[in-house]
Coordinates of C-alpha atoms and ligand atoms in Angstrom, one line a residue:
M135 CA 81.5 -130.5 -84.9
A136 CA 81.5 -131.2 -88.6
V137 CA 83.6 -134.1 -89.8
T138 CA 87.2 -133.1 -90.4
Y139 CA 90.0 -135.1 -91.9
N140 CA 93.5 -134.2 -90.9
F141 CA 96.2 -134.8 -93.5
S142 CA 99.1 -133.5 -91.4
A143 CA 102.5 -135.0 -92.0
G144 CA 103.3 -135.2 -88.3
P145 CA 102.4 -134.9 -85.6
A146 CA 99.6 -136.7 -87.5
M147 CA 96.1 -137.8 -86.7
L148 CA 95.5 -140.7 -84.4
P149 CA 92.7 -143.3 -84.7
T150 CA 89.4 -141.8 -83.4
D151 CA 88.7 -144.9 -81.3
V152 CA 92.1 -144.6 -79.6
M153 CA 91.5 -140.9 -78.8
L154 CA 88.0 -141.6 -77.4
K155 CA 89.4 -144.4 -75.1
A156 CA 92.2 -142.1 -73.9
Q157 CA 89.6 -139.4 -73.2
Q158 CA 87.3 -141.7 -71.4
E159 CA 90.1 -142.9 -69.0
F160 CA 92.1 -139.6 -69.0
I161 CA 91.3 -138.6 -65.4
N162 CA 90.7 -141.9 -63.7
W163 CA 92.8 -144.6 -65.4
Q164 CA 91.6 -148.1 -64.5
G165 CA 90.1 -147.0 -61.3
Q166 CA 93.5 -145.7 -60.0
G167 CA 92.0 -142.2 -59.2
C168 CA 94.5 -140.5 -61.3
S169 CA 95.7 -140.2 -64.9
V170 CA 98.2 -142.7 -66.3
M171 CA 100.5 -139.7 -66.8
E172 CA 100.4 -139.0 -63.1
M173 CA 101.7 -142.4 -62.1
S174 CA 105.2 -143.6 -61.3
H175 CA 106.8 -145.3 -64.2
R176 CA 108.0 -147.9 -61.6
S177 CA 104.5 -148.7 -60.5
K178 CA 103.2 -152.2 -61.2
A179 CA 100.2 -150.9 -63.1
Y180 CA 102.3 -148.8 -65.4
I181 CA 104.9 -151.5 -66.0
E182 CA 102.1 -153.7 -67.2
V183 CA 101.2 -151.0 -69.8
T184 CA 104.7 -151.0 -71.1
E185 CA 105.0 -154.7 -71.2
R186 CA 101.8 -155.1 -73.1
A187 CA 102.8 -152.3 -75.6
T188 CA 106.2 -154.0 -76.1
H189 CA 104.6 -157.4 -76.5
N190 CA 102.0 -156.1 -79.0
L191 CA 104.6 -154.2 -81.1
R192 CA 106.6 -157.4 -81.3
K193 CA 103.6 -159.3 -82.4
L194 CA 102.5 -156.7 -85.0
L195 CA 106.0 -156.8 -86.7
A196 CA 106.8 -160.4 -85.8
V197 CA 110.0 -159.2 -84.1
P198 CA 112.3 -162.2 -83.6
D199 CA 113.6 -163.0 -80.1
D200 CA 117.2 -161.9 -80.9
Y201 CA 116.1 -158.3 -81.3
Q202 CA 115.5 -155.7 -78.5
V203 CA 112.5 -153.3 -78.7
L204 CA 113.3 -150.0 -77.1
F205 CA 111.0 -147.1 -76.3
T206 CA 113.0 -144.0 -75.9
H207 CA 113.2 -140.2 -76.2
G208 CA 114.5 -137.9 -78.9
G209 CA 112.3 -138.6 -81.9
G210 CA 113.6 -139.7 -85.2
R211 CA 116.4 -137.1 -85.2
G212 CA 117.8 -138.4 -81.9
Q213 CA 118.6 -141.6 -83.7
F214 CA 120.6 -139.7 -86.3
S215 CA 123.2 -139.4 -83.4
A216 CA 122.4 -142.6 -81.6
V217 CA 123.1 -144.8 -84.6
P218 CA 126.7 -143.7 -85.3
L219 CA 127.4 -143.6 -81.5
N220 CA 126.2 -147.1 -80.9
L221 CA 127.3 -148.8 -84.1
S222 CA 130.7 -147.3 -85.1
A223 CA 134.1 -146.2 -83.9
A224 CA 135.8 -142.9 -84.6
G225 CA 137.4 -143.1 -88.0
D226 CA 134.8 -145.5 -89.4
H227 CA 132.9 -145.0 -92.6
A228 CA 129.2 -145.6 -93.0
D229 CA 127.2 -145.9 -96.3
H230 CA 124.3 -143.6 -96.7
L231 CA 121.6 -143.7 -99.4
V232 CA 120.3 -140.1 -99.9
T233 CA 116.8 -140.0 -101.4
G234 CA 115.4 -136.9 -99.8
S235 CA 115.4 -134.5 -96.9
W236 CA 115.4 -137.0 -94.0
S237 CA 118.1 -139.3 -95.3
K238 CA 120.1 -136.1 -96.0
G239 CA 119.6 -135.0 -92.4
A240 CA 120.9 -138.3 -91.2
V241 CA 124.1 -137.7 -93.2
N242 CA 124.7 -134.3 -91.7
E243 CA 124.3 -135.6 -88.2
A244 CA 126.4 -138.8 -88.8
N245 CA 129.3 -136.7 -90.1
N246 CA 129.8 -135.4 -86.6
Y247 CA 130.9 -138.9 -85.6
L248 CA 132.3 -140.6 -88.6
T249 CA 132.6 -140.3 -92.4
A250 CA 129.2 -140.7 -94.0
D251 CA 129.7 -141.7 -97.6
V252 CA 126.7 -141.0 -99.9
V253 CA 126.6 -144.1 -102.0
G254 CA 123.5 -143.4 -104.2
G255 CA 120.4 -141.4 -104.4
I256 CA 117.7 -140.3 -106.9
D257 CA 117.6 -139.7 -110.6
V258 CA 115.2 -137.3 -112.4
V259 CA 114.4 -138.6 -115.9
D260 CA 112.0 -136.5 -118.0
G261 CA 110.8 -134.8 -114.9
I262 CA 110.1 -138.1 -113.1
T263 CA 111.9 -138.8 -109.8
Q264 CA 113.1 -142.3 -109.1
V265 CA 115.5 -144.0 -106.7
Q266 CA 118.6 -145.1 -108.5
P267 CA 118.7 -148.9 -109.0
Q268 CA 121.0 -150.6 -106.6
S269 CA 123.4 -151.6 -109.4
Q270 CA 124.4 -147.9 -109.5
W271 CA 125.2 -147.6 -105.8
N272 CA 128.8 -147.5 -104.6
L273 CA 128.6 -149.7 -101.6
N274 CA 131.6 -150.2 -99.4
E275 CA 132.0 -153.7 -97.9
K276 CA 134.0 -152.2 -95.0
A277 CA 131.3 -149.7 -94.0
A278 CA 130.2 -149.9 -90.3
Y279 CA 126.6 -149.9 -91.5
F280 CA 124.3 -148.9 -94.4
H281 CA 121.7 -146.2 -93.6
Y282 CA 118.6 -145.4 -95.6
C283 CA 115.1 -143.9 -95.2
P284 CA 112.5 -146.3 -96.8
N285 CA 109.9 -143.5 -96.8
E286 CA 110.9 -139.9 -97.4
T287 CA 108.1 -138.0 -95.7
V288 CA 108.7 -134.7 -97.4
E289 CA 109.2 -135.8 -101.0
G290 CA 106.8 -138.8 -100.9
I291 CA 109.4 -141.3 -102.1
E292 CA 109.2 -144.9 -100.8
I293 CA 111.6 -147.8 -101.3
N294 CA 110.0 -151.2 -101.3
E295 CA 112.9 -153.5 -101.9
V296 CA 115.3 -154.2 -99.1
P297 CA 118.8 -153.3 -100.2
D298 CA 121.3 -156.1 -100.6
T299 CA 124.4 -154.9 -98.7
Q300 CA 126.4 -158.2 -98.7
G301 CA 126.3 -158.4 -95.0
V302 CA 126.8 -154.8 -94.0
P303 CA 124.3 -154.1 -91.3
I304 CA 121.2 -152.2 -92.5
V305 CA 119.8 -149.3 -90.5
A306 CA 116.4 -148.0 -91.6
D307 CA 114.7 -144.8 -90.6
M308 CA 111.1 -145.9 -90.7
S309 CA 109.6 -142.9 -88.9
S310 CA 106.9 -142.4 -91.5
N311 CA 106.1 -145.9 -92.7
I312 CA 106.6 -148.2 -89.7
L313 CA 103.6 -150.5 -89.2
S314 CA 102.2 -149.4 -92.6
K315 CA 103.1 -152.7 -94.3
Q316 CA 104.6 -156.1 -93.5
I317 CA 108.4 -156.2 -93.2
D318 CA 110.9 -158.9 -92.4
V319 CA 112.7 -157.5 -89.4
N320 CA 115.5 -160.1 -89.9
N321 CA 116.7 -158.0 -92.8
Y322 CA 117.7 -155.1 -90.5
A323 CA 120.3 -154.4 -87.8
V324 CA 118.4 -151.4 -86.6
I325 CA 114.9 -150.0 -87.4
Y326 CA 113.9 -146.8 -85.8
G327 CA 111.2 -144.2 -85.9
G328 CA 109.8 -141.1 -84.2
A329 CA 106.3 -142.0 -83.1
Q330 CA 104.3 -139.0 -84.3
K331 CA 103.5 -140.3 -87.8
N332 CA 102.2 -143.8 -87.4
I333 CA 102.5 -144.8 -83.7
G334 CA 101.4 -142.1 -81.3
P335 CA 102.2 -138.7 -79.9
S336 CA 105.6 -137.0 -80.5
G337 CA 108.3 -137.3 -77.9
L338 CA 108.6 -141.0 -78.2
S339 CA 110.8 -143.1 -80.5
V340 CA 110.9 -146.8 -81.1
V341 CA 114.1 -148.6 -81.8
I342 CA 114.3 -152.3 -82.9
V343 CA 117.9 -153.4 -82.6
H344 CA 119.5 -156.8 -83.2
N345 CA 121.5 -158.2 -80.2
S346 CA 124.7 -158.2 -82.3
M347 CA 124.5 -154.3 -82.4
L348 CA 124.6 -154.0 -78.6
D349 CA 127.6 -153.4 -76.3
K350 CA 129.5 -151.5 -79.1
A351 CA 128.6 -148.0 -78.0
R352 CA 131.4 -145.4 -77.9
I353 CA 132.5 -144.4 -74.4
E354 CA 131.2 -140.9 -74.9
T355 CA 127.7 -142.0 -75.9
P356 CA 125.1 -140.2 -73.7
S357 CA 123.4 -142.8 -71.5
I358 CA 120.0 -141.9 -72.8
L359 CA 121.1 -142.8 -76.3
N360 CA 122.9 -146.0 -75.4
Y361 CA 121.1 -149.0 -76.8
S362 CA 122.6 -151.6 -74.4
L363 CA 121.9 -149.5 -71.4
I364 CA 118.3 -148.8 -72.4
A365 CA 117.7 -152.5 -73.2
K366 CA 119.2 -153.5 -69.9
H367 CA 116.8 -151.2 -68.1
D368 CA 113.7 -152.2 -70.1
S369 CA 113.6 -148.6 -71.6
M370 CA 113.4 -147.2 -68.1
Y371 CA 117.0 -146.0 -67.5
N372 CA 115.5 -142.6 -67.2
T373 CA 111.8 -141.7 -67.0
P374 CA 110.3 -142.7 -70.3
P375 CA 107.7 -140.5 -72.1
T376 CA 105.0 -142.3 -70.1
F377 CA 101.8 -140.9 -71.6
A378 CA 103.2 -141.3 -75.2
W379 CA 104.1 -144.9 -74.5
Y380 CA 100.7 -145.6 -73.1
L381 CA 99.0 -144.1 -76.1
A382 CA 101.2 -146.0 -78.5
G383 CA 100.1 -149.1 -76.7
L384 CA 96.5 -148.2 -77.4
V385 CA 97.3 -147.7 -81.1
F386 CA 99.0 -151.2 -81.2
E387 CA 95.8 -152.7 -79.7
W388 CA 93.7 -150.9 -82.2
L389 CA 95.9 -152.2 -85.0
L390 CA 95.7 -155.8 -83.7
D391 CA 91.9 -155.6 -83.4
L392 CA 91.7 -154.4 -87.0
G393 CA 93.6 -157.5 -88.2
G394 CA 97.2 -156.4 -87.8
V395 CA 99.7 -155.1 -90.3
A396 CA 98.5 -157.4 -93.1
E397 CA 95.1 -155.8 -93.0
I398 CA 96.3 -152.2 -92.6
E399 CA 98.7 -152.8 -95.5
K400 CA 95.7 -153.8 -97.7
R401 CA 93.8 -150.6 -96.6
N402 CA 96.9 -148.4 -97.2
K403 CA 97.3 -149.8 -100.7
E404 CA 93.6 -149.2 -101.4
K405 CA 93.7 -145.6 -100.1
S406 CA 96.9 -144.6 -101.9
D407 CA 95.9 -146.2 -105.2
L408 CA 92.6 -144.2 -105.2
L409 CA 94.4 -141.0 -104.5
Y410 CA 97.2 -141.5 -107.1
Q411 CA 94.5 -142.5 -109.7
A412 CA 92.6 -139.3 -109.0
I413 CA 95.8 -137.3 -109.6
D414 CA 96.9 -139.2 -112.7
N415 CA 93.4 -139.1 -114.2
N416 CA 93.1 -135.3 -114.0
D417 CA 95.5 -132.9 -115.9
F418 CA 94.7 -130.3 -113.2
Y419 CA 97.0 -132.3 -110.8
S420 CA 100.3 -134.0 -111.0
N421 CA 102.7 -136.2 -109.0
S422 CA 106.2 -136.6 -110.4
V423 CA 107.4 -139.6 -108.5
A424 CA 108.0 -142.9 -110.5
V425 CA 105.2 -145.4 -109.9
Q426 CA 107.5 -147.9 -108.1
N427 CA 108.7 -145.2 -105.6
R428 CA 105.4 -143.6 -104.8
S429 CA 104.8 -143.4 -101.1
R430 CA 101.7 -145.0 -99.7
M431 CA 101.9 -142.7 -96.7
N432 CA 102.7 -139.2 -98.0
V433 CA 101.2 -138.1 -101.4
P434 CA 102.6 -134.8 -102.7
F435 CA 100.9 -133.2 -105.6
H436 CA 100.9 -130.0 -107.6
L437 CA 98.2 -128.0 -109.2
A438 CA 98.9 -127.2 -112.9
D439 CA 98.4 -123.6 -112.1
T440 CA 100.2 -122.7 -108.9
K441 CA 98.3 -119.4 -108.7
L442 CA 95.4 -121.5 -107.5
D443 CA 97.3 -123.0 -104.6
A444 CA 96.1 -120.4 -102.0
L445 CA 92.5 -120.8 -103.0
F446 CA 92.8 -124.6 -103.0
L447 CA 94.2 -124.5 -99.4
Q448 CA 91.6 -122.0 -98.3
E449 CA 88.6 -124.0 -99.7
S450 CA 89.9 -127.4 -98.7
E451 CA 90.4 -126.2 -95.1
A452 CA 86.8 -124.8 -95.1
A453 CA 85.6 -128.2 -96.4
G454 CA 87.2 -129.9 -93.3
L455 CA 90.3 -131.2 -95.1
K456 CA 93.1 -130.0 -92.9
A457 CA 96.8 -129.5 -93.4
L458 CA 97.2 -130.1 -97.1
K459 CA 99.9 -127.6 -97.7
G460 CA 103.0 -129.2 -99.1
H461 CA 106.4 -129.0 -97.4
R462 CA 108.0 -125.6 -98.1
I463 CA 110.9 -127.2 -100.0
V464 CA 108.6 -129.1 -102.4
G465 CA 105.7 -126.7 -102.6
G466 CA 102.2 -127.6 -103.8
M467 CA 100.2 -130.0 -101.7
R468 CA 100.8 -133.1 -99.6
A469 CA 98.2 -135.5 -98.3
S470 CA 99.6 -137.6 -95.5
I471 CA 97.5 -140.7 -95.2
Y472 CA 98.9 -142.8 -92.4
N473 CA 97.3 -145.8 -90.8
A474 CA 94.8 -143.7 -88.9
M475 CA 93.3 -142.0 -92.0
P476 CA 90.1 -143.7 -92.9
I477 CA 89.3 -144.4 -96.5
E478 CA 86.4 -141.9 -96.1
G479 CA 88.9 -139.1 -95.6
V480 CA 90.7 -140.0 -98.9
K481 CA 87.4 -140.2 -100.7
A482 CA 86.4 -136.8 -99.3
L483 CA 89.7 -135.4 -100.5
I484 CA 89.3 -136.8 -104.0
E485 CA 85.7 -135.5 -104.3
F486 CA 86.9 -132.1 -103.3
M487 CA 89.8 -132.2 -105.7
N488 CA 87.6 -133.2 -108.6
D489 CA 85.1 -130.5 -107.8
F490 CA 87.8 -127.9 -107.4
A491 CA 89.3 -128.8 -110.8
K492 CA 85.9 -128.6 -112.4
R493 CA 85.2 -125.1 -111.0
N494 CA 88.6 -123.7 -111.8
G495 CA 89.9 -125.7 -114.8
Ligands
PLP726 C1 109.5 -136.9 -89.0 C2 110.7 -137.6 -89.4 C3 112.0 -137.6 -88.7 C4 112.2 -136.6 -87.5 O1 111.5 -136.9 -86.4 P1 111.7 -136.0 -85.1 O2 110.8 -136.7 -84.2 O3 111.1 -134.6 -85.5 O4 113.1 -136.0 -84.8 C5 113.0 -138.3 -89.1 N1 112.9 -139.2 -90.2 C6 111.7 -139.2 -90.9 C7 111.6 -140.2 -92.1 C8 110.6 -138.5 -90.5 O5 109.5 -138.6 -91.2

């Protein structure tokens, strides 16, 4: 098989070493005579898997003791409902920063349960998109919480500063940049993410929730979305996505072996810097996000001549560079370069881009 690099936005590529290990022990996991996905989630051996995964995620993000780490179902979108149900009462307001498709999606869902007030968003100045400075947001000190998406997967917009909400609890949808860089968990009331971008297979979501946010769920909250109940049962109130959790555990070990989040942050910076440089240095390509908001995980770019899009996609695919088509609402191309993407993949993409531009410019 020729080398391929998969730039899919999600479900996304996983580290090759992790996939090989999973393959090796797929049928006979740790001498048990069956696959880890064929075992009871109550078995001692499986519980050890979940305890190790939880411990390692805590270690990777330096999660303080007064936070719960939950592994649950329902992806990122499941949390769009879980957050208002667990953190607010009917009639409450919540502040929402809307910087792209996913934070917009969170507003739509939250409005089923409370009043989601859009307090700020993006500005486009001379064709360049940037997140409004916080001085322009209309924060409400009585809001039940403040919700934002620090990395907009579709538009490639990342927010690096933690908002100052004057004590209003901050909820962050980190589906597409969790574990990509160091964060201070203490700044957040809830951090959540679907696993399929930077953690593991789809079907799993991770929630990191401060203890003060527990025991406030509305009476009608479905049990499988209830943070307190999930925490009380060590994320086993119902059968967890066992294989996805196991695989996430392998990814956490891979990340720790590599040197942890500080090391992957360095690599992510290097990879994304190279790619943005290649785009900026060639008139054939463009990215219209302000430098301070450019995502290190999702890099959208346009060809100057959109008539060449189809040929670019056809030839890049043939060159082993997969899934570069941009999201339909943005158009153009998007290279998702999560933790698992090696720098060789980014270099191969840049080489292809330069060559394509030379042949078609
Ligand atoms: C992918 C994504 C989601 C949705 O995840 P699902 O698992 O499909 O529900 C939500 N938020 C962000 C930022 C995402 O990238």
